[in-house]
mmCIF file of C-alpha atoms and ligand atoms in Angstrom:
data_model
loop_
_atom_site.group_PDB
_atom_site.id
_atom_site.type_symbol
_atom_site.label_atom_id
_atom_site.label_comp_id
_atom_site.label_asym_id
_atom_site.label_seq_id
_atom_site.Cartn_x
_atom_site.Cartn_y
_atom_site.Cartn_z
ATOM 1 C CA UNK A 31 77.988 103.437 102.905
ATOM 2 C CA UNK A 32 81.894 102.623 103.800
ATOM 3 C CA UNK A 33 82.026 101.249 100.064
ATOM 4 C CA UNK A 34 80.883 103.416 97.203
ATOM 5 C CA UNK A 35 80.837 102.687 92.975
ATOM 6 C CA UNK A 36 81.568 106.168 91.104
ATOM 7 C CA UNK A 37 81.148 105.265 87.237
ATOM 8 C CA UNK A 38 83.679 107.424 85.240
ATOM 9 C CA UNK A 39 82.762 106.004 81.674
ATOM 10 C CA UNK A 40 81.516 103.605 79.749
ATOM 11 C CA UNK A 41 84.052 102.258 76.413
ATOM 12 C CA UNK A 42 82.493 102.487 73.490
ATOM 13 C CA UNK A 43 83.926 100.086 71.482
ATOM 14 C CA UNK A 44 83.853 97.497 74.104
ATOM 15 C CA UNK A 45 81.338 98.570 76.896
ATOM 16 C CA UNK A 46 84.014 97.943 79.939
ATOM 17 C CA UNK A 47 83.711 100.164 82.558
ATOM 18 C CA UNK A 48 85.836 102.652 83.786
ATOM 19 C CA UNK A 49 85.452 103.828 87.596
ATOM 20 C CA UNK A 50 86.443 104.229 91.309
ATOM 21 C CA UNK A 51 85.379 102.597 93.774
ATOM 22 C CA UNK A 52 85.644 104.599 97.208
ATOM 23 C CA UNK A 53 87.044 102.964 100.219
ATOM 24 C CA UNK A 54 87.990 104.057 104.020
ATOM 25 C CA UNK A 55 91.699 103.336 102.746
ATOM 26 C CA UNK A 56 91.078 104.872 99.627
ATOM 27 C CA UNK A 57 90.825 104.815 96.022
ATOM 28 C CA UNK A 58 90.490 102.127 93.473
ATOM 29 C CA UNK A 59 90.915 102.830 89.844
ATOM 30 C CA UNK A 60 88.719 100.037 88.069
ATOM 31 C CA UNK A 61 89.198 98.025 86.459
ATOM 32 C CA UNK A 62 91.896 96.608 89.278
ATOM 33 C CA UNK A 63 93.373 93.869 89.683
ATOM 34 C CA UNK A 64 94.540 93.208 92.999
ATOM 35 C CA UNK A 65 97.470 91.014 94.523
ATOM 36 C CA UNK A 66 97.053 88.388 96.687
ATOM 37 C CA UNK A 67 98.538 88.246 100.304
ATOM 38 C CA UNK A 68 97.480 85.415 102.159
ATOM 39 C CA UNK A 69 99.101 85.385 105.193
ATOM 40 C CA UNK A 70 98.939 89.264 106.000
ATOM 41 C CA UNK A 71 101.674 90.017 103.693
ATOM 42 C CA UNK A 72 102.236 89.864 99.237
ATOM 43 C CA UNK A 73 104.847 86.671 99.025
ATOM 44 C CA UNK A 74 108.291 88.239 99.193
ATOM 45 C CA UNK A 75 107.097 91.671 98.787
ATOM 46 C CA UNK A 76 107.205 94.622 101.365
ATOM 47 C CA UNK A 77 104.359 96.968 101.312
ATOM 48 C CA UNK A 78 106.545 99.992 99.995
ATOM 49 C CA UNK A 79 107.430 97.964 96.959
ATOM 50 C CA UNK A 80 103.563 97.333 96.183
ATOM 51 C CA UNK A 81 103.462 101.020 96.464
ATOM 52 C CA UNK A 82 106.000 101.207 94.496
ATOM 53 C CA UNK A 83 104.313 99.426 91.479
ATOM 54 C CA UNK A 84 101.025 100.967 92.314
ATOM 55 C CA UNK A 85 98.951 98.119 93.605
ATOM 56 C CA UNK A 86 96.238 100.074 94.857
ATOM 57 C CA UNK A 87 94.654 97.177 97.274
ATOM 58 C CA UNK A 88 95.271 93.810 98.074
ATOM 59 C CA UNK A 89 93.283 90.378 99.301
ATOM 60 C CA UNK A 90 94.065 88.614 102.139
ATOM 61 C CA UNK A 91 92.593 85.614 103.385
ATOM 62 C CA UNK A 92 90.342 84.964 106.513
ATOM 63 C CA UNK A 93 90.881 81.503 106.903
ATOM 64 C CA UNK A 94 94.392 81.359 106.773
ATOM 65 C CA UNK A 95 94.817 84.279 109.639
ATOM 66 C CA UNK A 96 91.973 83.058 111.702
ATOM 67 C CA UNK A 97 94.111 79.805 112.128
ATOM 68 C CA UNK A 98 97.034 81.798 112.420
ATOM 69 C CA UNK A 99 97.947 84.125 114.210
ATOM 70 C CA UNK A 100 94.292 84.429 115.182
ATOM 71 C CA UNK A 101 92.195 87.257 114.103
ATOM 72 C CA UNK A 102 91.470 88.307 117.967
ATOM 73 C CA UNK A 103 95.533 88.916 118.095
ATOM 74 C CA UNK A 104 95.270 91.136 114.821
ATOM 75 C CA UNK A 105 92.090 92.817 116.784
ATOM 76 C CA UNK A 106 94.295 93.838 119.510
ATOM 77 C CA UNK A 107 97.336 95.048 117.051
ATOM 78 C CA UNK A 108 95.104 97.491 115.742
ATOM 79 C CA UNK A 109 93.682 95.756 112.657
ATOM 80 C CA UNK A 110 95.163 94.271 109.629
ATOM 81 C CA UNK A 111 96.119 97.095 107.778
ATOM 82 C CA UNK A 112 98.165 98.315 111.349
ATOM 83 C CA UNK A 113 99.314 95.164 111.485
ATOM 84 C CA UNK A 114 101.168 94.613 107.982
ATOM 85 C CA UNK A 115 101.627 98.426 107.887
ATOM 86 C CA UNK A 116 99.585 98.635 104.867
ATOM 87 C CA UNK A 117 97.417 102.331 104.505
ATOM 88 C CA UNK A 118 95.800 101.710 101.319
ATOM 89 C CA UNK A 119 92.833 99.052 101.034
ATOM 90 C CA UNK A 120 92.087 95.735 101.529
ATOM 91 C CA UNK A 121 89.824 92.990 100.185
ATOM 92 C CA UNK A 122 89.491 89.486 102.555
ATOM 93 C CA UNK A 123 87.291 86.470 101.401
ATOM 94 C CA UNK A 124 85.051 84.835 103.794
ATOM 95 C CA UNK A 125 87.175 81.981 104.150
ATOM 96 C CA UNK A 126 84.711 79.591 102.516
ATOM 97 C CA UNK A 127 86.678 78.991 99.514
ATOM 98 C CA UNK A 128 89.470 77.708 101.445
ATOM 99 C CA UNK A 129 87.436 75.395 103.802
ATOM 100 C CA UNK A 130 85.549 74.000 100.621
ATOM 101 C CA UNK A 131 88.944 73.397 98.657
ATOM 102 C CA UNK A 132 91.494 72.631 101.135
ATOM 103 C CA UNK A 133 90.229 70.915 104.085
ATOM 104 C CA UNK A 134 89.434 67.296 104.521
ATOM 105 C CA UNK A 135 86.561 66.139 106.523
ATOM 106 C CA UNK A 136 84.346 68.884 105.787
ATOM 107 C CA UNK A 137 80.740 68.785 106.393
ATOM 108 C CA UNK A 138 78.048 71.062 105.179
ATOM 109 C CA UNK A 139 74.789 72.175 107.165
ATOM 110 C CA UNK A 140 72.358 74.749 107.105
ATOM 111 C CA UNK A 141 74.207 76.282 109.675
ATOM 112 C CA UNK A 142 77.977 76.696 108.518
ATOM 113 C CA UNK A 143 80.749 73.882 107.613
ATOM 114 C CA UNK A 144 82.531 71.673 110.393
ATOM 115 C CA UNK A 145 86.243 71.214 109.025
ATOM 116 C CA UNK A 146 89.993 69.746 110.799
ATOM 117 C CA UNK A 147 92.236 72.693 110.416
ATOM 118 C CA UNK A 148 94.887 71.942 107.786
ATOM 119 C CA UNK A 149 97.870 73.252 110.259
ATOM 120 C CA UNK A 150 96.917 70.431 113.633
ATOM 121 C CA UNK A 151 93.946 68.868 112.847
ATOM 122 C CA UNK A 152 91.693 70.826 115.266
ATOM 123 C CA UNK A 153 87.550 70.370 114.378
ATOM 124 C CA UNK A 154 86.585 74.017 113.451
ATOM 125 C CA UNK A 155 83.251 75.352 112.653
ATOM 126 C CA UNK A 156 82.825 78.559 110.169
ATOM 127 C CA UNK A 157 79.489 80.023 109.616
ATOM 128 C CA UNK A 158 78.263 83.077 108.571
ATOM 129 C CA UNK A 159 78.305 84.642 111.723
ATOM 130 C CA UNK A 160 81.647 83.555 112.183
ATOM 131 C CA UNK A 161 83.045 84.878 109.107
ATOM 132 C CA UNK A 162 81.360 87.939 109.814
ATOM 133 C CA UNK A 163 83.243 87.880 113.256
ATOM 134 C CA UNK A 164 86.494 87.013 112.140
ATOM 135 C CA UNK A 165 86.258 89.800 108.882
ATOM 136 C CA UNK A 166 85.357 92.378 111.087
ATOM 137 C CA UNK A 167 88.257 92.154 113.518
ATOM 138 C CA UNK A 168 90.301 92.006 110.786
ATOM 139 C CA UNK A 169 89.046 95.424 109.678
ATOM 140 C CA UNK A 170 89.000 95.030 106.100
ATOM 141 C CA UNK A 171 87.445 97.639 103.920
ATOM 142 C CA UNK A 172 85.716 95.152 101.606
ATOM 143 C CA UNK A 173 84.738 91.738 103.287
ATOM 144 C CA UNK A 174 83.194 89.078 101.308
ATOM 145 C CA UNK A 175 80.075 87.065 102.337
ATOM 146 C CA UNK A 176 80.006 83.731 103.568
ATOM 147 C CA UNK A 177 79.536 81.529 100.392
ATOM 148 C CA UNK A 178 80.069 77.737 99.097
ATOM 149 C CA UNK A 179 81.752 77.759 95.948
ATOM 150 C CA UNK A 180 80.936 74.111 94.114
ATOM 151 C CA UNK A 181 83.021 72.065 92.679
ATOM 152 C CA UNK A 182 83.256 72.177 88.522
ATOM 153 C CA UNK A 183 81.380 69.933 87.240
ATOM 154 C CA UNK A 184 78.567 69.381 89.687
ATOM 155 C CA UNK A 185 74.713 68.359 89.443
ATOM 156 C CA UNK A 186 72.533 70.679 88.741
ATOM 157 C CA UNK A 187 70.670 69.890 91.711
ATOM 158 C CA UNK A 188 73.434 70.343 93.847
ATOM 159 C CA UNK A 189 74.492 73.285 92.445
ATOM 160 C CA UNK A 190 70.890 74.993 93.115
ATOM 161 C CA UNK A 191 70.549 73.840 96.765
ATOM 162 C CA UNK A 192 74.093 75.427 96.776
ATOM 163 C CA UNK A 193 73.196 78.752 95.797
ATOM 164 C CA UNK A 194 69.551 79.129 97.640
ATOM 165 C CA UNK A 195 72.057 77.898 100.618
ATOM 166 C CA UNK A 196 74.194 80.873 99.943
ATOM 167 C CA UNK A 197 71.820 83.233 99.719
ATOM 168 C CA UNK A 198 70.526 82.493 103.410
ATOM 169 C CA UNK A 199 73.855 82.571 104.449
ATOM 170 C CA UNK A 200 74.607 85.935 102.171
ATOM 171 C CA UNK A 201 71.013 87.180 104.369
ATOM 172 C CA UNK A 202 72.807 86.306 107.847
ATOM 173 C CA UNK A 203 75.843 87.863 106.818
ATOM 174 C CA UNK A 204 73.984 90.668 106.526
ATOM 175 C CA UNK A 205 72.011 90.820 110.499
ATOM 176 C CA UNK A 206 75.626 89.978 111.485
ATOM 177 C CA UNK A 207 78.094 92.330 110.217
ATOM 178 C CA UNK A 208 78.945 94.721 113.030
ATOM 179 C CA UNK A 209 81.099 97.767 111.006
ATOM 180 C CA UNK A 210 78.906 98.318 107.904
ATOM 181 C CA UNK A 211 79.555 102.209 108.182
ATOM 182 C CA UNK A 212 83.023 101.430 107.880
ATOM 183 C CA UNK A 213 83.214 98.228 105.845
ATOM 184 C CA UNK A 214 82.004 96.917 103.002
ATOM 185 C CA UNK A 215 80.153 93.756 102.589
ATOM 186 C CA UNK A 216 79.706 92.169 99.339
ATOM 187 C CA UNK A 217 77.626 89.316 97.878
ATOM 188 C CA UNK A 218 78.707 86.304 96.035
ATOM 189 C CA UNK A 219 76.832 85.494 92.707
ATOM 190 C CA UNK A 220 77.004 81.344 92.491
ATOM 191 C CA UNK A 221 75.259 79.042 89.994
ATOM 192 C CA UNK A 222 77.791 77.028 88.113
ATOM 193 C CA UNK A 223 77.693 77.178 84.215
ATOM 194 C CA UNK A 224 73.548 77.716 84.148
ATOM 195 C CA UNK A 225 72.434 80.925 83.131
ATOM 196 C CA UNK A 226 69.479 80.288 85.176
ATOM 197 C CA UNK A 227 70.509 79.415 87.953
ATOM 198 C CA UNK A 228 72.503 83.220 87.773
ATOM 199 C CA UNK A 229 69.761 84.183 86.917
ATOM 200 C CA UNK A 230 68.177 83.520 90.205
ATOM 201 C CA UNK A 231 71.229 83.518 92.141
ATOM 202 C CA UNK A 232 71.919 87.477 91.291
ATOM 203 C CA UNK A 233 67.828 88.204 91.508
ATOM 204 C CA UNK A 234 68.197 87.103 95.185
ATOM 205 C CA UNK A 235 71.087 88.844 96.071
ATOM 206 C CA UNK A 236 70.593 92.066 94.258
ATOM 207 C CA UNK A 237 67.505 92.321 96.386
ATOM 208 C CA UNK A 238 69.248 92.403 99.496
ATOM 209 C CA UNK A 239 71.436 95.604 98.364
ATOM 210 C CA UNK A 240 75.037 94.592 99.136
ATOM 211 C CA UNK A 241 77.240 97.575 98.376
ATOM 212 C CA UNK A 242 79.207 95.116 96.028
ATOM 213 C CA UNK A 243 78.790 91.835 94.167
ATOM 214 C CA UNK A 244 81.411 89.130 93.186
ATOM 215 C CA UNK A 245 80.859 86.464 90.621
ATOM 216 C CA UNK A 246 82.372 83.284 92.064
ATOM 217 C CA UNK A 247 82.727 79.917 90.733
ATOM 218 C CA UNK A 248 84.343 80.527 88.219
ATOM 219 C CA UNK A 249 87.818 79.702 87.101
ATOM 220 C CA UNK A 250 87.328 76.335 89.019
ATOM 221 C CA UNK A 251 88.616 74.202 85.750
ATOM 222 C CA UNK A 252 85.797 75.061 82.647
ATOM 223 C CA UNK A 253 87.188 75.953 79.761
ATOM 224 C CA UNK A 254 87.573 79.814 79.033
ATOM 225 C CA UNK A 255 84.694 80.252 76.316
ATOM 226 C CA UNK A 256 82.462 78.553 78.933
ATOM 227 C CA UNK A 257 83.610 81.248 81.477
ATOM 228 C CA UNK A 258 82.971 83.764 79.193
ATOM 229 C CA UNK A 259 79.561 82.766 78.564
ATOM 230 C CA UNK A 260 78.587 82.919 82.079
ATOM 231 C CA UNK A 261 79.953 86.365 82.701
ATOM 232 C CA UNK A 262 78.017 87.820 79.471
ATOM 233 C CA UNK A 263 74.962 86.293 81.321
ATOM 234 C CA UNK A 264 75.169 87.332 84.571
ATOM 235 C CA UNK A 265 76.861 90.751 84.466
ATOM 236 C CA UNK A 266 74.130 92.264 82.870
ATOM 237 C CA UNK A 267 71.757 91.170 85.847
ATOM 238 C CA UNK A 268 74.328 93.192 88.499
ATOM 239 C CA UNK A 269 73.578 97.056 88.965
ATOM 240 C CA UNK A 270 75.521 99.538 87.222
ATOM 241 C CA UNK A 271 76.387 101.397 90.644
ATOM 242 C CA UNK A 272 77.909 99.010 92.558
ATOM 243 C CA UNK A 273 81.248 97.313 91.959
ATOM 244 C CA UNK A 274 81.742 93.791 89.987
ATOM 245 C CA UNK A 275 84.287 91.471 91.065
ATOM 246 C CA UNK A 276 85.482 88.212 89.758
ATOM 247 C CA UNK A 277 87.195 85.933 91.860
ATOM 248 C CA UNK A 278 90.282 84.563 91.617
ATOM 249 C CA UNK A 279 91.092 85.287 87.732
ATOM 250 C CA UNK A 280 94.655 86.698 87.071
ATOM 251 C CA UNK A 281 95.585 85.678 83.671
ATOM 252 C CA UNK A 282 96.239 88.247 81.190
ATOM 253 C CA UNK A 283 93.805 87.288 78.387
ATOM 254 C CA UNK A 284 91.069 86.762 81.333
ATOM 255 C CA UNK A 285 91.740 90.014 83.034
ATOM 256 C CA UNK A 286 91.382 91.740 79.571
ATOM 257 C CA UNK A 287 88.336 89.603 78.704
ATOM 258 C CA UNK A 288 86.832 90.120 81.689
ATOM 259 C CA UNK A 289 86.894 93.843 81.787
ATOM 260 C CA UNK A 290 85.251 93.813 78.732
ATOM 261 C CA UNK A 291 82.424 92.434 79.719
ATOM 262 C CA UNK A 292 82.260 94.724 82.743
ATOM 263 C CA UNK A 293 84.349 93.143 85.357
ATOM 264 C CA UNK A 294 85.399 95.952 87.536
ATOM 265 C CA UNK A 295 87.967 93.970 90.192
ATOM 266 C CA UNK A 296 89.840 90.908 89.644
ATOM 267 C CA UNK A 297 92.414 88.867 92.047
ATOM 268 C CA UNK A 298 94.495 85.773 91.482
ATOM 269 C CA UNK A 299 97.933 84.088 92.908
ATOM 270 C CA UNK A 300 98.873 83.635 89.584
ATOM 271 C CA UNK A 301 101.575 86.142 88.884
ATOM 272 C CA UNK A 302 103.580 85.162 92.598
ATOM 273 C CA UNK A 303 102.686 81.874 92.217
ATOM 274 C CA UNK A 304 104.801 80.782 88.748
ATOM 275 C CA UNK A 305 106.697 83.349 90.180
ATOM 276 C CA UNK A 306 108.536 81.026 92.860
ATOM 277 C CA UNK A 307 109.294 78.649 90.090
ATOM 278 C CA UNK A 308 111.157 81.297 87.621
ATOM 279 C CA UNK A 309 107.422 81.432 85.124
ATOM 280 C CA UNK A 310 106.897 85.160 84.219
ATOM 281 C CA UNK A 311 104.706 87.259 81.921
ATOM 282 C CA UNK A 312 106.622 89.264 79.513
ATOM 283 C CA UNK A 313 105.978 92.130 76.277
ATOM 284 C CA UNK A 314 107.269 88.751 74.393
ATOM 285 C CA UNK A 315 104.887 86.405 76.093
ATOM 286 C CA UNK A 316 105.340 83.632 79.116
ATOM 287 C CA UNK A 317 109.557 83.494 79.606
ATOM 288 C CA UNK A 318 110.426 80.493 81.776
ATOM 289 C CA UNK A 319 113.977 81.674 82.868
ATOM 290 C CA UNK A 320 114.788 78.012 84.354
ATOM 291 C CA UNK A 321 115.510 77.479 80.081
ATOM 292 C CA UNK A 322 119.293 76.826 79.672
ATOM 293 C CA UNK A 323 118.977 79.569 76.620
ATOM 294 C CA UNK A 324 119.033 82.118 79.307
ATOM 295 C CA UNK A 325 122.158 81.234 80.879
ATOM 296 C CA UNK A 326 124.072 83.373 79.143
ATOM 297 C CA UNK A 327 121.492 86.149 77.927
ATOM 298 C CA UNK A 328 122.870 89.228 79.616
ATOM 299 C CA UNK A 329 119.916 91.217 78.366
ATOM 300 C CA UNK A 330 117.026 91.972 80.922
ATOM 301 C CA UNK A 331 114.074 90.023 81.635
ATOM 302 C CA UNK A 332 111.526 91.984 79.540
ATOM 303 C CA UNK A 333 112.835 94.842 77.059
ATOM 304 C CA UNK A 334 110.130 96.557 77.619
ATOM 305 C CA UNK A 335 109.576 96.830 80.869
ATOM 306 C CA UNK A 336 110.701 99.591 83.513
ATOM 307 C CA UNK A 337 110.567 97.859 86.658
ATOM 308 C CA UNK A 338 112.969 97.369 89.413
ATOM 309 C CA UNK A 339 113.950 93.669 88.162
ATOM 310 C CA UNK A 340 114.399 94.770 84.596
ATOM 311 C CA UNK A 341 116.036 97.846 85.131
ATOM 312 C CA UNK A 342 118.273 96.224 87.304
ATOM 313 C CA UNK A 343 119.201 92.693 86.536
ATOM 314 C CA UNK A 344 119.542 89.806 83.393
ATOM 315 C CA UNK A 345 118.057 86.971 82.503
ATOM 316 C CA UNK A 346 121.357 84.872 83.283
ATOM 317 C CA UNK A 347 121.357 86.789 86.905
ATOM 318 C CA UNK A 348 117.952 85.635 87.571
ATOM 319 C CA UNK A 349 118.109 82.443 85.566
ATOM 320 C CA UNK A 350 121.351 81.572 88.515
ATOM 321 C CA UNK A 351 119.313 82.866 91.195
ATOM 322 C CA UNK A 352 115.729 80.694 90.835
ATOM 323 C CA UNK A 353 117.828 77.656 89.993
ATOM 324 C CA UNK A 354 120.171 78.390 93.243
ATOM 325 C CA UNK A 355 116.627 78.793 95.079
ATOM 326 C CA UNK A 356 117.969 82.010 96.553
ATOM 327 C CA UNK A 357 114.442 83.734 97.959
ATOM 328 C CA UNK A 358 115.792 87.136 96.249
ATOM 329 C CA UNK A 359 115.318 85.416 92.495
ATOM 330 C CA UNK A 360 111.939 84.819 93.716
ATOM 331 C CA UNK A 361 111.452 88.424 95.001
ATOM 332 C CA UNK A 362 112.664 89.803 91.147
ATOM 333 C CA UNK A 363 110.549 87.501 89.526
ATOM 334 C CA UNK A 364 107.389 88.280 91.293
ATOM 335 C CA UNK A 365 107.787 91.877 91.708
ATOM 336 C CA UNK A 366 108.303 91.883 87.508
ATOM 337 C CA UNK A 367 104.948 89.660 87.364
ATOM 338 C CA UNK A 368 103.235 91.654 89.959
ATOM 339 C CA UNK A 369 104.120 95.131 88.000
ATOM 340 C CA UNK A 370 103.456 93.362 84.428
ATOM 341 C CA UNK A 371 99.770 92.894 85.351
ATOM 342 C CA UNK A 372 99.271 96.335 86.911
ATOM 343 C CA UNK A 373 100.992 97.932 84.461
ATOM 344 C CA UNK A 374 98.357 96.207 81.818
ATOM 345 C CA UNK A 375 95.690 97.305 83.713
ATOM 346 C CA UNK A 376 96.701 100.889 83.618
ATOM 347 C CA UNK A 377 96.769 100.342 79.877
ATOM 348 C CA UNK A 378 93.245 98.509 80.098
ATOM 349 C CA UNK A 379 92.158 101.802 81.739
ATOM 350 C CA UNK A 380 93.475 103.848 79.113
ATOM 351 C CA UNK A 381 92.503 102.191 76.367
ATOM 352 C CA UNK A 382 88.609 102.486 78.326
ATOM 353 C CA UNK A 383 88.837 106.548 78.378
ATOM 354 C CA UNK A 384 90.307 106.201 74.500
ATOM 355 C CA UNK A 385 86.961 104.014 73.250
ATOM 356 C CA UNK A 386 89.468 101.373 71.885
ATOM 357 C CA UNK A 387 89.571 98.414 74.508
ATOM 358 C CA UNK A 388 89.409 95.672 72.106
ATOM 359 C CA UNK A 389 92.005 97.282 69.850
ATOM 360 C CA UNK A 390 94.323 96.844 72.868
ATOM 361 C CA UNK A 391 92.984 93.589 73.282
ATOM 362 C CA UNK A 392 94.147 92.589 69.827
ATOM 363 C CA UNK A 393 97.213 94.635 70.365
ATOM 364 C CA UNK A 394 97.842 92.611 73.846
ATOM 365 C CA UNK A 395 97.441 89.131 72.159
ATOM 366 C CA UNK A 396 99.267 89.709 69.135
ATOM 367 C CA UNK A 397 102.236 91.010 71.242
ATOM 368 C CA UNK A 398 102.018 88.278 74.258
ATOM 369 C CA UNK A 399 101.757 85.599 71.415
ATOM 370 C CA UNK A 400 98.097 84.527 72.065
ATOM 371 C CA UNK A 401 95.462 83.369 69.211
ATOM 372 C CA UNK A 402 91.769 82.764 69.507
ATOM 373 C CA UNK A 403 92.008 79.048 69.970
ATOM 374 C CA UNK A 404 94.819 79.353 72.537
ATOM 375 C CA UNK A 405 93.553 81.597 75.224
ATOM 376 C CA UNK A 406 94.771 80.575 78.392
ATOM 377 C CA UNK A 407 98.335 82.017 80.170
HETATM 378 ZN ZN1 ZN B 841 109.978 94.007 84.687
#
């Protein structure tokens, strides 16, 4: 199998999860979270700086390179990973996500989605098969299954024709995936904010034996607890020796949440995103550095931090630099966020192999400023 779950321990005060999970490109200490690069490359950020900060594999998205450049033209350069000249692992999504969220004019039938491409206009058609195509040219050591992620809230009834849809489409993922010895396919977990609907959703796919499943829908606009809920259901339904990943959650209270209830993976634009508009994620909690009290704080960004940006540069320097739109305040910013996060993870890791997971927890909030009723970045 191309994608392999090695359980290290079990926390236990909390019951997260500490492991590796085993890639062609390498290791991933779990629990991860992983940066997202869209377009082939982390916003701003060169692959040696990742390094640098010890991401230890990113996400990049199907549907974005399929429309551009084309994932026959990344075929023919070698794969993505020659491509972007990254060595270490990579995670791409099926693409459905995007066509469901960002393209007008979509239509939905047993066989795939018809869409207009967001870039011309031009009617496109992604199936299954297709994403299976486009993921495998890409080369990605993880690929995700073709999957429709519904909107939050939604009918019930819609929501189970969803799923039972994505589970036939999860099974032709399957017959069509051409590199399983040397990628790794996982299986999307769907069913809105109804445990039984998980319930059934992760009975169905666990038969099938992906080498990985995701929990998606989630962190589509219900409120935390809600989120919470769901993952307390359906984790419990996943096997222990395969790797749990939930999509497209990057805040720090969720990542920590989430990992205790036995999330293994996590990715989310989040930290490059407020990035670009001068948001980050400090030991003090959020610091917009737009706020005129910076202009004159010489100090750096976080105290406590020991990454390039804060070693380096102060709050007034990068404070000038994001209001002057200059692209290198946007590269500080985002390689502090992007460091911030893995650097909590690493402590979310030790605090696993210490038994004391929700001391760090408590330790995390207290410091980043967040109380019970206020969860949320
Ligand atoms: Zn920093």
């Amino acid at each position: 199998m191309a994608v392999t779950y090695e359980l290290i321990k079990v926390c236990k005060q909390s019951g997260a999860r500490l492991g590796r999970v085993h890639t062609p490109h390498g290791v991933i200490e779990t629990p991860a979270f992983m940066p997202v690069g869209t377009q082939a490359t982390v916003k701003t950020m060169s692959p040696e700086e990742l390094k640098g900060m010890d991401a230890h594999i990113i996400l990049s998205n199907t549907y974005h390179l399929w429309l551009r450049p084309g994932h026959e033209l990344i075929q023919k350069a070698g794969g993505l990973h020659k491509f972007m000249n990254w060595d270490r692992p990579i995670l791409t999504d099926s693409g459905g996500f995007q066509v469901f969220s960002l393209s007008n004019m979509r239509k939905i039938k047993e066989e795939g989605v018809e869409f207009r491409s967001h870039l011309n206009g031009d009617r496109l058609f992604l199936s299954p098969e297709k994403a299976m195509e486009i993921q495998n040219a890409l080369g990605s050591d993880i690929m995700m299954a073709f999957d429709e992620c519904p909107p939050y809230p939604a009918e019930y009834e819609y929501i189970k024709n969803s799923l039972e849809r994505t589970t036939r489409w999860a099974e032709r993922c399957l017959k069509a995936h051409a590199r399983p010895e040397d990628q790794g396919l996982f299986a999307i977990v769907q069913g809105g904010m109804h445990a039984d609907l998980r319930r059934q959703s992760a009975a169905d796919l666990t038969s099938l034996d992906f080498p990985g499943y995701a929990i998606g829908g989630l962190s589509v606009g219900e409120p935390k607890h809600l989120m919470y809920e769901v993952l307390e259901e359906t984790v419990p339904l996943l096997p222990d020796n395969k790797p749990r990943y939930l999509m497209g959650v990057g805040s720090p209270d969720a990542l920590l949440e989430g990992s205790i209830r036995g999330i293994d993976m996590f990715d989310c634009v989040l930290p490059t995103r407020i990035a670009r508009n001068g948001t980050t994620m400090t030991s003090e909690g959020r610091v917009n550095i737009r706020n005129a009290k910076y202009a004159e704080d010489f100090g750096p960004l976080d105290p406590k931090c020991s990454c390039y940006t804060c070693v380096n540069y102060s709050r007034a320097y990068l404070r000038h630099l994001i209001k002057a739109d200059e692209t290198f305040g946007i590269r500080l910013t985002s390689y502090h966020n992007l460091h911030f996060l893995l650097e909590m993870m690493r402590g979310v890791r030790q605090a696993i192999m210490e038994d004391r997971l929700l001391d760090f927890r408590d330790e995390f909030f207290t410091m980043y400023g967040l109380h019970d009723n206020d969860k949320g970045f």
